[in-house]
Short mmCIF file of C-alpha atoms and ligand atoms in Angstrom, two decimals:
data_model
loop_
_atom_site.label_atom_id
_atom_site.label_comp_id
_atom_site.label_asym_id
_atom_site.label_seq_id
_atom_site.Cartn_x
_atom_site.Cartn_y
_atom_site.Cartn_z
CA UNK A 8 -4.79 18.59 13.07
CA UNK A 9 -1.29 18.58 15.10
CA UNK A 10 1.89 19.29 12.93
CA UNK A 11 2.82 15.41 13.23
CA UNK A 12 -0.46 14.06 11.76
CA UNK A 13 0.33 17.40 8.90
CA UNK A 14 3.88 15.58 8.26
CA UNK A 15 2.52 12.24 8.57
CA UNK A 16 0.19 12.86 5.89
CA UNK A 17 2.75 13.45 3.41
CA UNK A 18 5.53 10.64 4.22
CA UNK A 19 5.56 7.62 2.63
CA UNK A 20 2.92 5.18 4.00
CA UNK A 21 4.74 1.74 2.64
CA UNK A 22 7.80 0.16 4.55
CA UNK A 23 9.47 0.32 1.01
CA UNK A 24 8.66 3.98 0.34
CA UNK A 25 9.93 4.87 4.02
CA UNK A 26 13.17 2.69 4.05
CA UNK A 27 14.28 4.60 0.72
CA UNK A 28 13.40 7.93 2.55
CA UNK A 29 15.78 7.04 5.24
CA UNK A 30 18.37 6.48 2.67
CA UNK A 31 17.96 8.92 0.47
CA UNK A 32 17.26 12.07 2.76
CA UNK A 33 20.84 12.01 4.14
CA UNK A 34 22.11 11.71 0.33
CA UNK A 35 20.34 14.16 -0.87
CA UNK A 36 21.33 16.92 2.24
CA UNK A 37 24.82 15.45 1.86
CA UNK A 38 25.22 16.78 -2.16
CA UNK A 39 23.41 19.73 -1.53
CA UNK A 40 25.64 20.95 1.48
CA UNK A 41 28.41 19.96 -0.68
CA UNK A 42 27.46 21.28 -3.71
CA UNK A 43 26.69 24.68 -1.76
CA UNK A 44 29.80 24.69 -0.45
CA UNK A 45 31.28 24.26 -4.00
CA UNK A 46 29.69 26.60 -5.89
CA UNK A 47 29.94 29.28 -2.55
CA UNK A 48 33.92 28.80 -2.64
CA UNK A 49 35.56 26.95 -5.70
CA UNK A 50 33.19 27.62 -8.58
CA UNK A 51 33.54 31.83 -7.64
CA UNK A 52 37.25 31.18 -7.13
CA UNK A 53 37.90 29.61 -10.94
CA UNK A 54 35.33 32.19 -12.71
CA UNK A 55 37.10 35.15 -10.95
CA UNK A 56 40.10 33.97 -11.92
CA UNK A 57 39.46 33.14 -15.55
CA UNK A 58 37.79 36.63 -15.80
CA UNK A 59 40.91 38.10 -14.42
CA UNK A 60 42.78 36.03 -17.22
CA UNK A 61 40.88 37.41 -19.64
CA UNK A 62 41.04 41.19 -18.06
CA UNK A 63 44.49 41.27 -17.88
CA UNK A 64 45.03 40.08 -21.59
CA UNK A 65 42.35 42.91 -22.54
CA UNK A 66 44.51 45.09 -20.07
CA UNK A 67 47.81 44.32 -21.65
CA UNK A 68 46.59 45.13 -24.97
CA UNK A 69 45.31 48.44 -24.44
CA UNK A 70 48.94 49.06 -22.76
CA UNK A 71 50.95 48.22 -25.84
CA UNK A 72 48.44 50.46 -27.94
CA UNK A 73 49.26 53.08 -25.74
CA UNK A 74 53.19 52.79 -25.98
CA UNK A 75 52.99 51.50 -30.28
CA UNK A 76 49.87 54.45 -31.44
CA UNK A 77 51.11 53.45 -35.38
CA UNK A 78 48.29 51.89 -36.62
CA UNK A 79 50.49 49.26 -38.72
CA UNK A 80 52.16 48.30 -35.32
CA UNK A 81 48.66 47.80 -34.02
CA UNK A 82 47.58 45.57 -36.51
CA UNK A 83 50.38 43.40 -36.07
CA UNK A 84 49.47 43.63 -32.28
CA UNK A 85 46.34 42.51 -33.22
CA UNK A 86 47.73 39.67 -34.73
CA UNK A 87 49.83 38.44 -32.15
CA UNK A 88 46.99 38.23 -29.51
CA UNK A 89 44.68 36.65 -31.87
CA UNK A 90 47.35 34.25 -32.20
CA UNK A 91 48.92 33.57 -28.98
CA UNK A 92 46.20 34.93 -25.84
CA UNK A 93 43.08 33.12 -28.59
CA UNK A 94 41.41 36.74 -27.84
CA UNK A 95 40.53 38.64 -30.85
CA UNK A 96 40.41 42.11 -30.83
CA UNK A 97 39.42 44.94 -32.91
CA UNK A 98 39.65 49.19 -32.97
CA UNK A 99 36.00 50.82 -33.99
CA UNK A 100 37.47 54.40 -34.48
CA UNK A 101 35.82 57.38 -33.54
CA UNK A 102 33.01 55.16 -32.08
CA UNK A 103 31.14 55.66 -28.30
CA UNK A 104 29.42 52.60 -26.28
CA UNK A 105 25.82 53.45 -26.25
CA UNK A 106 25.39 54.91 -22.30
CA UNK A 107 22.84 52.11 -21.58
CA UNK A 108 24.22 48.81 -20.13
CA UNK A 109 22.23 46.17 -18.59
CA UNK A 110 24.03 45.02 -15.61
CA UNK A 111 25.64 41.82 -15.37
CA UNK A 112 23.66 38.75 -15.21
CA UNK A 113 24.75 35.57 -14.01
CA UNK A 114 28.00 34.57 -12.18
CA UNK A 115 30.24 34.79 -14.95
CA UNK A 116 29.83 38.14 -16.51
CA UNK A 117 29.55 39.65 -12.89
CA UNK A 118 33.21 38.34 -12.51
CA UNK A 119 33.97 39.22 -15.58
CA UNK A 120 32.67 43.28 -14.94
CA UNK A 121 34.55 42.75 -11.51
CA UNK A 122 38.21 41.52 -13.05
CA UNK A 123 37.38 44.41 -16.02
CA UNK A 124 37.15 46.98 -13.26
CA UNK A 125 39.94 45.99 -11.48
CA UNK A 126 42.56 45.57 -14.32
CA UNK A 127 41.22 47.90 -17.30
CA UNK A 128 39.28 50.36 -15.33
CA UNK A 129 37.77 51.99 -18.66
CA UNK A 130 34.25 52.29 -19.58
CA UNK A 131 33.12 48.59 -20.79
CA UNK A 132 29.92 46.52 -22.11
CA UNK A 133 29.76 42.69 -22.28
CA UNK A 134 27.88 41.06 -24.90
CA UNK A 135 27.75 36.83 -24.17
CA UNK A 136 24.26 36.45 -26.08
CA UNK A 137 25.13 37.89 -29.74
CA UNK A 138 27.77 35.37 -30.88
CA UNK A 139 27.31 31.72 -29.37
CA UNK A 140 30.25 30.29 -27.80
CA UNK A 141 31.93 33.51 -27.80
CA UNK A 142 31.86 36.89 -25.46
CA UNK A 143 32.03 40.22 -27.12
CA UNK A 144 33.58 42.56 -24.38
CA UNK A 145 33.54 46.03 -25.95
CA UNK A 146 36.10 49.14 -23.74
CA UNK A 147 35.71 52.11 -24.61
CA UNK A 148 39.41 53.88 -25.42
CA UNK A 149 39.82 57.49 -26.31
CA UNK A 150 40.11 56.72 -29.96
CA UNK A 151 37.02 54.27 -30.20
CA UNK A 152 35.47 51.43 -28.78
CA UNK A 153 37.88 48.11 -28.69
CA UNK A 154 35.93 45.21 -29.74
CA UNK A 155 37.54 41.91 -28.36
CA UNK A 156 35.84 38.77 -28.89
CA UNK A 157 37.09 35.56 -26.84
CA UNK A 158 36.08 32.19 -26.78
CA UNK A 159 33.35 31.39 -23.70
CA UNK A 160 35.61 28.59 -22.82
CA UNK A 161 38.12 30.67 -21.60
CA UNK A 162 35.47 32.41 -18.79
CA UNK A 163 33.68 29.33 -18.65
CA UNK A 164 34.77 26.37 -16.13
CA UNK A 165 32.79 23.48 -17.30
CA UNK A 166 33.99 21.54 -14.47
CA UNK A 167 31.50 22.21 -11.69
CA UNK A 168 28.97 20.95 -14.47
CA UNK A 169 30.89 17.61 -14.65
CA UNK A 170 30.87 17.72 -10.83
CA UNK A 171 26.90 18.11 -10.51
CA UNK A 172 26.34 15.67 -12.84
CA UNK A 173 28.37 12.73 -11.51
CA UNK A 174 27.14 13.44 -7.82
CA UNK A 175 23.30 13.29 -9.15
CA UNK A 176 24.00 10.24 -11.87
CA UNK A 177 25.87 8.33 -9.07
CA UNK A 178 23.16 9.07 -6.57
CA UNK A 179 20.40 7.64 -8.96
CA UNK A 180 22.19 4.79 -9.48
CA UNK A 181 22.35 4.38 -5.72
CA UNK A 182 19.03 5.23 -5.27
CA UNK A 183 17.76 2.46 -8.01
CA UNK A 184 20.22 -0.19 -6.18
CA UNK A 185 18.53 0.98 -2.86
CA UNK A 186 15.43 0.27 -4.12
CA UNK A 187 16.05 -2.97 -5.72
CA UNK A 188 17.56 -4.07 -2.12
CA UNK A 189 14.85 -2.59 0.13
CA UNK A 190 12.16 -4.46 -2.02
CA UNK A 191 13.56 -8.01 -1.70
CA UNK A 192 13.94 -7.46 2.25
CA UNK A 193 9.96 -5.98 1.99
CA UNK A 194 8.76 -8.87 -0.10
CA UNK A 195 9.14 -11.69 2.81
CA UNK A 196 7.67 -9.07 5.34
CA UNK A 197 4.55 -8.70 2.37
CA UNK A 198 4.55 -12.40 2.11
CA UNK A 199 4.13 -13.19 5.94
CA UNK A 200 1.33 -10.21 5.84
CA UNK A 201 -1.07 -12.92 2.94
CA UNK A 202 -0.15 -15.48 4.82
CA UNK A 203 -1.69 -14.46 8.13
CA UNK A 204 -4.64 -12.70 5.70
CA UNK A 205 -4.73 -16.12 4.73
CA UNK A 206 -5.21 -18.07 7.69
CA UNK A 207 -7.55 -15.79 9.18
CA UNK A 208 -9.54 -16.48 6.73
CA UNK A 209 -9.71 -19.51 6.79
CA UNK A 210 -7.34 -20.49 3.38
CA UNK A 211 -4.80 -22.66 3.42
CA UNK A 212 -1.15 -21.42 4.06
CA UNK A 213 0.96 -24.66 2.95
CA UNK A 214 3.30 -23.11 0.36
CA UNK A 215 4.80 -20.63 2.71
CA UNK A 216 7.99 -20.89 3.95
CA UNK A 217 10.12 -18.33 6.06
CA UNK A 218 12.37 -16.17 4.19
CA UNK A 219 14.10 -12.47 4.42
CA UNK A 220 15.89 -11.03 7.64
CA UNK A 221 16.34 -12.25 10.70
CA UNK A 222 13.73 -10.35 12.47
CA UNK A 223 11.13 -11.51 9.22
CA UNK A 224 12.29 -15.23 10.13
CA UNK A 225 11.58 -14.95 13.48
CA UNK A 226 8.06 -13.37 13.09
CA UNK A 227 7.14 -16.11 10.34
CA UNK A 228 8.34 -18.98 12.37
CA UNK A 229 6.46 -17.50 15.46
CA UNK A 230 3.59 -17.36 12.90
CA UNK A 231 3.61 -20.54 11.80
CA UNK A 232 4.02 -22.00 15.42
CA UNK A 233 1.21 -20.10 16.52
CA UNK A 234 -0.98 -21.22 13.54
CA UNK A 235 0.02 -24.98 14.36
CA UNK A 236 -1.48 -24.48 17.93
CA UNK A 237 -4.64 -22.69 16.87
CA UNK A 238 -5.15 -25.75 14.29
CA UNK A 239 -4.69 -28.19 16.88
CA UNK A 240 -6.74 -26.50 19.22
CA UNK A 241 -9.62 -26.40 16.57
CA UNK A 242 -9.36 -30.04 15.87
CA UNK A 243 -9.22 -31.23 19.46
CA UNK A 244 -11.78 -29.24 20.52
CA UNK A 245 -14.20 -30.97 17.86
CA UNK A 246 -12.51 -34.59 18.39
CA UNK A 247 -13.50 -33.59 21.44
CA UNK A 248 -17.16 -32.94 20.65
CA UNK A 249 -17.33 -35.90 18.48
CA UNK A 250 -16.08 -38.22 21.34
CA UNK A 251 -18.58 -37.07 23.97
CA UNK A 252 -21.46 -36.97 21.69
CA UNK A 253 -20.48 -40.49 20.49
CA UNK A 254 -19.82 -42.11 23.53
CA UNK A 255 -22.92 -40.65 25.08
CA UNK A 256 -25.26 -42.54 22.28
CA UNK A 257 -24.59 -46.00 24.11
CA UNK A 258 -25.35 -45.17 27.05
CA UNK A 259 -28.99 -43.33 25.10
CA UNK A 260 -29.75 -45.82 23.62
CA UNK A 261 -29.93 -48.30 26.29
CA UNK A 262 -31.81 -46.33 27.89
CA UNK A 263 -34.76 -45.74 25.27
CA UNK A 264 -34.55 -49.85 25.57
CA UNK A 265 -34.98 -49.67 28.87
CA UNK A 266 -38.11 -46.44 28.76
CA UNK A 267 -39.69 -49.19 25.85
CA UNK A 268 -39.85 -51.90 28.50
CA UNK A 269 -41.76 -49.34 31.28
CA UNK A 270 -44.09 -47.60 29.23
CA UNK A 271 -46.93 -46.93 30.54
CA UNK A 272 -45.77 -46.10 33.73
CA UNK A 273 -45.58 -42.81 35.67
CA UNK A 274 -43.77 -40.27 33.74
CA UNK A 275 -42.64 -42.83 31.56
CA UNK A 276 -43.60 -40.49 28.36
CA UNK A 277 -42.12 -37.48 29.58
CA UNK A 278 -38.89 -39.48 30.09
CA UNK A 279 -39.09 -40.85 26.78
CA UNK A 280 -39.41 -37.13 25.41
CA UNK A 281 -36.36 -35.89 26.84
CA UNK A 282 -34.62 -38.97 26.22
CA UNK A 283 -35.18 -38.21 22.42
CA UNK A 284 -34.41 -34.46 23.22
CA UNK A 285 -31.15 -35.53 24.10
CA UNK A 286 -30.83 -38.04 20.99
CA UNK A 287 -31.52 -35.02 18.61
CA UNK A 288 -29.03 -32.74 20.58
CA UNK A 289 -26.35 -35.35 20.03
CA UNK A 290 -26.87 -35.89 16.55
CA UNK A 291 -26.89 -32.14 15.82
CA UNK A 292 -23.29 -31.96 17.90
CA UNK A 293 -22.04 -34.23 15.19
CA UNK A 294 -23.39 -33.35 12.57
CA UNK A 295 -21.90 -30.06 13.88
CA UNK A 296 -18.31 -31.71 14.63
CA UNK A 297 -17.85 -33.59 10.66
CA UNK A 298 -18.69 -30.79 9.56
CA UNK A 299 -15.54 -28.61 10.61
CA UNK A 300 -12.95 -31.23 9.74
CA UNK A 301 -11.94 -32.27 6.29
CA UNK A 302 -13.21 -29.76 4.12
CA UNK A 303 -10.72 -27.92 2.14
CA UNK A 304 -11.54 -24.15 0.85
CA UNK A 305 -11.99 -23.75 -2.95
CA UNK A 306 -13.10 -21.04 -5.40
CA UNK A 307 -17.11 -21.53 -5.52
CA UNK A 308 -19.43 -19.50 -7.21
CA UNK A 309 -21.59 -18.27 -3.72
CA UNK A 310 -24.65 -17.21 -6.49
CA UNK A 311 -25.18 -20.77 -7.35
CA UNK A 312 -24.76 -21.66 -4.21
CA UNK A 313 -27.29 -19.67 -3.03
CA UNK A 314 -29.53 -20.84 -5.92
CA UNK A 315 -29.48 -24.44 -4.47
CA UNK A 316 -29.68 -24.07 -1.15
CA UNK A 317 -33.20 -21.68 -2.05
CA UNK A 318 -34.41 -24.81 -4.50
CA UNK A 319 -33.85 -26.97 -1.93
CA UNK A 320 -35.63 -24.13 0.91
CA UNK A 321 -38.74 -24.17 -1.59
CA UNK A 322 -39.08 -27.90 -2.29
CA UNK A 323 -39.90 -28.00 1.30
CA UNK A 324 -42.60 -25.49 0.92
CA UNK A 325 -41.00 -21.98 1.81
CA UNK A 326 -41.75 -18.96 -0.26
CA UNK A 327 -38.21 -17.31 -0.95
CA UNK A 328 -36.91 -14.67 -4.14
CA UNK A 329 -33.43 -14.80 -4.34
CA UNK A 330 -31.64 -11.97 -5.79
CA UNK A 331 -27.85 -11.72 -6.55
CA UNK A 332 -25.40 -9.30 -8.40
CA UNK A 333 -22.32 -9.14 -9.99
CA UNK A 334 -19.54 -11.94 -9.59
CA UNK A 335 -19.62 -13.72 -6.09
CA UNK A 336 -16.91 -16.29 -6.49
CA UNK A 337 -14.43 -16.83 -3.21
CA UNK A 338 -12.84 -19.48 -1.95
CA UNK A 339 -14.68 -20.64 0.91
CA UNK A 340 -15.66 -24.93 2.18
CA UNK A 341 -18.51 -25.43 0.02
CA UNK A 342 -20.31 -28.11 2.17
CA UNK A 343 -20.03 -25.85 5.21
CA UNK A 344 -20.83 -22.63 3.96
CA UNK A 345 -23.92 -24.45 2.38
CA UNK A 346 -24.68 -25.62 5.65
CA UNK A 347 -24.32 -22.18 6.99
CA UNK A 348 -26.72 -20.10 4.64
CA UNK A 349 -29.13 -23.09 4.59
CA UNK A 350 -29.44 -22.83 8.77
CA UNK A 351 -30.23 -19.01 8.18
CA UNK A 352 -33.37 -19.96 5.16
CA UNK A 353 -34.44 -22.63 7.48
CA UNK A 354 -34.90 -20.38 9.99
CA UNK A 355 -36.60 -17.53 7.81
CA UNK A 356 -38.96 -20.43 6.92
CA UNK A 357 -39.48 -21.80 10.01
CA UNK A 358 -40.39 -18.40 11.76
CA UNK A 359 -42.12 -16.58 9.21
CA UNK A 360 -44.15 -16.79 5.82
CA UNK A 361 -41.84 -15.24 2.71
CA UNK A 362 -37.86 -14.76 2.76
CA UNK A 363 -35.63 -12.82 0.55
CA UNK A 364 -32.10 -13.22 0.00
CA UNK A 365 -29.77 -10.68 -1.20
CA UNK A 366 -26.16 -11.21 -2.15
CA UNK A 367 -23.52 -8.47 -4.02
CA UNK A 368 -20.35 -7.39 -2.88
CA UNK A 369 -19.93 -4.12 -0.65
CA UNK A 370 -16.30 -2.81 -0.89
CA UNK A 371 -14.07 -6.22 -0.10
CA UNK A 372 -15.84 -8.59 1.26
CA UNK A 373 -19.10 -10.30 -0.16
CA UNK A 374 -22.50 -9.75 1.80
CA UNK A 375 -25.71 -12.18 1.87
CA UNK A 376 -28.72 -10.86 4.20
CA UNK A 377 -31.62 -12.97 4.64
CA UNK A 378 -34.55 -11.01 5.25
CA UNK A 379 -38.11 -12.69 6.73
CA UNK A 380 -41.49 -10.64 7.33
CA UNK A 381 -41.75 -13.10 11.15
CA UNK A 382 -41.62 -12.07 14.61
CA UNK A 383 -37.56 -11.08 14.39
CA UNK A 384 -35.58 -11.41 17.37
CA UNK A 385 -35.86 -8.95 20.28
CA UNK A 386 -32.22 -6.41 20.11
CA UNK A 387 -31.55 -7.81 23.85
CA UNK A 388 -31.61 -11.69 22.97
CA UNK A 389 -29.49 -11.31 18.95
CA UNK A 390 -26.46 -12.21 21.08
CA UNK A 391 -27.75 -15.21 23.76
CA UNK A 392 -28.97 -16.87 20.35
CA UNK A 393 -25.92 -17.92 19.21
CA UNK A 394 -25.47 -19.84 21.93
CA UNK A 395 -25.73 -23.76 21.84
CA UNK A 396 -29.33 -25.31 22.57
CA UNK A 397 -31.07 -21.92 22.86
CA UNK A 398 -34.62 -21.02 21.67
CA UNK A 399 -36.61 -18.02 22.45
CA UNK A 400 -39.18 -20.37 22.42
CA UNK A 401 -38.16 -22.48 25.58
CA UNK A 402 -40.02 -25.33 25.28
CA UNK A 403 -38.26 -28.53 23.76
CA UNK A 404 -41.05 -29.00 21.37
CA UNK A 405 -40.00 -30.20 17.88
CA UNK A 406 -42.95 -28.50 16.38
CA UNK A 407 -42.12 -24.84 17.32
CA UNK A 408 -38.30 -25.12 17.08
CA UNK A 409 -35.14 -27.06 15.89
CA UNK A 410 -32.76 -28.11 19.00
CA UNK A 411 -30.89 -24.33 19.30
CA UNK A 412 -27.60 -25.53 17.16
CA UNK A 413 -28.59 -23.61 13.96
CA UNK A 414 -27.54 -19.92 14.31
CA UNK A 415 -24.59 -21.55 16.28
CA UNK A 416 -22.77 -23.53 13.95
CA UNK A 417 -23.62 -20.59 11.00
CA UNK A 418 -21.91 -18.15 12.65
CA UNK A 419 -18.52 -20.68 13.55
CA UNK A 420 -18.78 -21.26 9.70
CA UNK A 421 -18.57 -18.10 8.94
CA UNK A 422 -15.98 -16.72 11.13
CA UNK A 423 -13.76 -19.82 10.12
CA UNK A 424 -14.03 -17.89 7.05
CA UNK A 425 -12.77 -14.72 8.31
CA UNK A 426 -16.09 -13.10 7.92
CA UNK A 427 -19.15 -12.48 10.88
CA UNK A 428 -22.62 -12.96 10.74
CA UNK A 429 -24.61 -10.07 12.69
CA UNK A 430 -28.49 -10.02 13.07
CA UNK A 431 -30.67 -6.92 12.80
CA UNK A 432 -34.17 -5.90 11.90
CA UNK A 433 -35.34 -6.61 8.50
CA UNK A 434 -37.14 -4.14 6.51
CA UNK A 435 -40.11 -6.50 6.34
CA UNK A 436 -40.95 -6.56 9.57
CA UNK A 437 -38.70 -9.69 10.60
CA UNK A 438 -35.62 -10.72 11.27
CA UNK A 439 -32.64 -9.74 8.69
CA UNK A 440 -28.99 -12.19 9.34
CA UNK A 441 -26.48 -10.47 7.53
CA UNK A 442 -23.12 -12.31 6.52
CA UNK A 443 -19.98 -11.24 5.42
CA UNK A 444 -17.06 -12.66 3.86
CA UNK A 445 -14.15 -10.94 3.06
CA UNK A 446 -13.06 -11.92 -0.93
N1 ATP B 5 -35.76 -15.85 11.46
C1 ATP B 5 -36.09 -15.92 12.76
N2 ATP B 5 -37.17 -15.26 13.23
C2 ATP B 5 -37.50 -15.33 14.55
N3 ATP B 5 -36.77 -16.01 15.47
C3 ATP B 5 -35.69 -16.67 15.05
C4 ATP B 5 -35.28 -16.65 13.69
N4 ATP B 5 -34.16 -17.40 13.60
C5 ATP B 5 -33.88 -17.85 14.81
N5 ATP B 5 -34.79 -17.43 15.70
C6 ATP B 5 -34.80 -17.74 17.14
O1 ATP B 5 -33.49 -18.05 17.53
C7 ATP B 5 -33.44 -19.34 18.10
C8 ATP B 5 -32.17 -20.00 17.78
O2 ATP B 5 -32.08 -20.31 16.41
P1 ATP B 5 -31.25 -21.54 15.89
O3 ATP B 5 -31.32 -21.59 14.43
O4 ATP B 5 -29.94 -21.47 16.56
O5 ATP B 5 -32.01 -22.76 16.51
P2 ATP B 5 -33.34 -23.47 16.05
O6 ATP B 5 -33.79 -22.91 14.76
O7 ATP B 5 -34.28 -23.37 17.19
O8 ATP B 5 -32.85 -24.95 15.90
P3 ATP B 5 -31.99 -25.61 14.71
O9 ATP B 5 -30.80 -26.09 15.40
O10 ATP B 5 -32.86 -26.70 14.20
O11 ATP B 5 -31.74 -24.54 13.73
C9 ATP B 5 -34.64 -20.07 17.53
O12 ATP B 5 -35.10 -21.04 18.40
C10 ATP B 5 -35.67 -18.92 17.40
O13 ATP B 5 -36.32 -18.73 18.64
MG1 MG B 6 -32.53 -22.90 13.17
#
């Protein structure tokens, strides 16, 4: 596996889920560059200097100790920066910080030790976890330990916090608009996708309209020209069909008038024999030809359909077990996909003794295999059957054979419904047709 199949396998596989990777990736790198850059320069900057702040208030206290030692003067000094700096300090005499100290964790109390270095420059220990919302920074002086306790606020810039949050709630709210956006342009795109589905198989496409971008347009008018010429192809080829095979039966039939009036003759019979070759040839054409036009799809249940055309199979004398599972209902032309499993059964019963027909679904499409125990079909000839007017059997005799058309017209039935009909060897020694339909 290359490294581009590797990637592949983890990127989005929907238009949808790749159009919102295209606009969020350069979001996303945008706010973390800039929020790198933020909390590399300004956030450092503003905690530094609030710990400095705070140092230097520390720092001028322990100055004025030093120059007013009376311990009344101290308490008023006390006062006045509880007061006026909102730090609160207090003298444990005779007192030593305990040698141990946990270095500093997290950005603020390293700036804090930092500014407390640079501006007290006395032993020190901070405490932010004791007291919530305050900081307990304890120095050690030579008379004790000075206990000041300041609000977290004032080492504390809640700022960046704000900052984060606004660039990741505006982003989600982007990234929900996005999406909302991306899926109305995907829907037409979706919509064109059925439609073709559609058509291909045969269903009827009349409620669809073009819709979406541009580009979307464009492919769904080209899509609905090209299924305009493809239906007009279909139906002139079979008026087509129809035409020939109609006006041909005039010109058949005068001549069986004619054959009546010369029988008896030389080759009079085997004249009359092909002349009612061609009759049944015709016939089948248009039989073949009404068929195609007219029908409409519609939802039909393909186990009861299978049902009757086996009654009807075993009134005329073949033996046949039917056997289907689960629900088999599609939309498919009733009348011609009748036509099309009754061909295959005729055959079965035609060419050999017992039949059995199996229908389920496999995955999505629905399969029906007709299985005989007869002589099958040779691997080299399943394809030249298909064609019109062929028999394995070449004679034109009525007795061993039908005119050639069935297999034919079965397997332009079923490929009108998007599906294929193959031919294989049955377990039971025979032939086995298998059709498919996609659902
Ligand atoms: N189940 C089968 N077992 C053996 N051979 C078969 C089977 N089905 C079809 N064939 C062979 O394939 C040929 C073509 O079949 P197809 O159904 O197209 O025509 P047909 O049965 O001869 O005539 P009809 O148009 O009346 O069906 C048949 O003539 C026969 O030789
Ligand atoms: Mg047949």
């Amino acid at each position: 596996m290359g490294p581009s199949t590797f990637i592949k396998r983890f990127l989005p596989k929907s238009l949808l889920g790749r159009s919102l990777l295209i606009i969020v990736s350069p979001l996303v790198l945008l706010q973390l560059v800039s929020a790198l850059i933020f909390y590399e320069g300004h956030w450092d900057t503003v905690t530094l200097r609030l710990a400095r702040g705070v140092a230097g208030d520390i720092a001028y206290v322990i100055n004025l100790m030093r120059q007013y030692p009376a311990p009344e003067d101290r308490e008023h000094l006390f006062d006045l920066a509880a007061g006026s700096m909102s730090i609160i300090p207090g003298l444990k005499e005779g007192t030593v910080l305990p040698n141990e100290g946990s270095p500093p964790s997290g950005l603020t109390e390293e700036m804090l030790a930092r500014a407390l270095k640079e501006h007290v420059g006395l032993p020190f220990r901070i405490d932010t976890d004791s007291v919530e919302r305050y900081v307990i920074i304890d120095v050690q002086l030579p008379e004790g330990v000075l206990e000041v306790i300041t609000p977290r606020k004032r080492l504390f810039s809640s700022t960046s916090y704000v900052f984060v949050m606004w660039t990741v709630g505006t982003s989600l709210i982007l990234l929900g608009v996005a999406t909302i956006f991306m899926r109305n342009q995907v829907k037409p795109i979706r919509r064109l996708a059925t439609a073709a589905d559609n058509f291909g198989k045969g269903r009827e496409v009349t409620a669809f309209k073009p819709e979406g971008a541009v580009e979307v347009r464009q492919a769904a008018t080209a899509f609905m020209a090209m299924r305009d010429r493809i239906q007009r192809q279909i139906s002139q080829r079979t008026d087509m069909l129809t035409g020939v095979s109609h006006d041909l039966r005039t010109p058949l039939t005068r001549m069986k008038l004619q054959l009546a009036f010369m029988r008896g003759t030389d080759g009079a019979a085997e004249l009359e024999a092909d002349v009612a070759d061609m009759e049944r040839m015709l016939e089948g054409y248009l039989a073949f030809a009404r068929g195609e036009g007219g029908e409409q799809p519609q939802p039909t249940n393909l186990a009861e359909l299978l049902e009757e055309a086996t009654a009807q199979a075993q009134r005329k004398g073949g033996v046949i077990d039917l056997h289907t599972e689960g629900e088999l209902t599609v939309p498919v032309r009733p009348n011609a996909f009748k036509r099309c499993v009754t061909n295959l059964i005729d055959n079965a019963i035609r060419y050999a003794s017992h039949v059995s027909v199996r229908a389920g679904r496999r995955g999505d499409a629905i399969e029906i295999t007709v299985d005989d125990d007869g002589p099958g079909i040779p691997p080299e000839k399943r394809e030249e059957v298909f064609k019109p007017f062929f028999r394995l059997e070449e004679s034109r005799n009525p007795v061993t054979g039908g005119i050639g058309l069935g297999l034919t017209i079965a397997r332009d039935i079923v490929r009108g419904h998007g599906g294929d009909l193959l031919l294989g060897d049955s377990p039971s020694g025979g032939l086995r047709a298998k059709l498919r339909v996609p659902i």
